[in-house]
């Protein structure tokens, strides 16, 4: 019988996951092996998870990949990658509830395959079914109506009246070399980010904007007048250049966010029932037609508007969850599967269907890079036994686990 003396709280899931991954690659030290054995013996649920990870299908998949790369250099590369990434500490709730988070570092084989070879023909079967993560891609619509594919264009796009528009592969920037020129009418540009895309934008006043998938922002080429207004649909993180004489205003379909200079996240997707603003630094005021009373946010507060009921809430939050996408992460804590899958659909350019409304309400929590293929993410959902996911191309069907 398995021991039950150890509390799950004593174990760091990422360390345990590294031990299991190291055991699969033959890199586990004697001391680590003893610690891994103690973790397995501390709970019957731990042992079941461990055995599930080492089932026949998993071993066959790993063997195909291990035969295709140098394990020593690959594992070293993986560890170096992990050390470079900024680690976001996970609010550790009951381990069993989120046991599947252990799988993320166990996808070392997938990382090694991606990092060590540009020729995906090494594993033709896996490659043919792989859904890749999103990346830097967007379109720029100029005031003339011309459309520029930013993923296929680099360098200076246009120079006009002292305004230089530059594109460097993942960031579009406006540089006003002539200073503020009075004008009777504003010239607007639009950047649209499709499914599976993200992009950065530097406006003419120096404000930096990080754009998430399926986002559209409309803004003047040069700010004039008493305010700096932009229009947003989708999700963006703003680092606003301070100008006390010209407030910066983000206009969404439901409300406006007014600031002088600060950092905040706005999620305003048209098809979502909720729209929110999360303040990271400084101060913002939320007001507009969808709100009966203007609200001033403090740091680490999130404003949420329920577009169906009109209810407004302001709550203290860990802002790292709302801004994780900007850092290249998926980070969720006790969130409904349907809400998580909306982000998955946008980032991986997939469509998700459900065989019942019940599975939409299953709750998950995990922390992983969103720059991996979709495979590790799907395994997270499946490993706890709650759901099964069938794939047909870029269509995912979520069913209750057997």
Short mmCIF file of C-alpha atoms in Angstrom, two decimals, residues 222 320 362 399:
data_model
loop_
_atom_site.label_atom_id
_atom_site.label_comp_id
_atom_site.label_asym_id
_atom_site.label_seq_id
_atom_site.Cartn_x
_atom_site.Cartn_y
_atom_site.Cartn_z
CA UNK A 222 0.51 61.49 -35.52
CA UNK A 320 0.62 37.92 -13.97
CA UNK A 362 -14.54 21.50 -16.05
CA UNK A 399 -15.54 14.77 -24.89
#
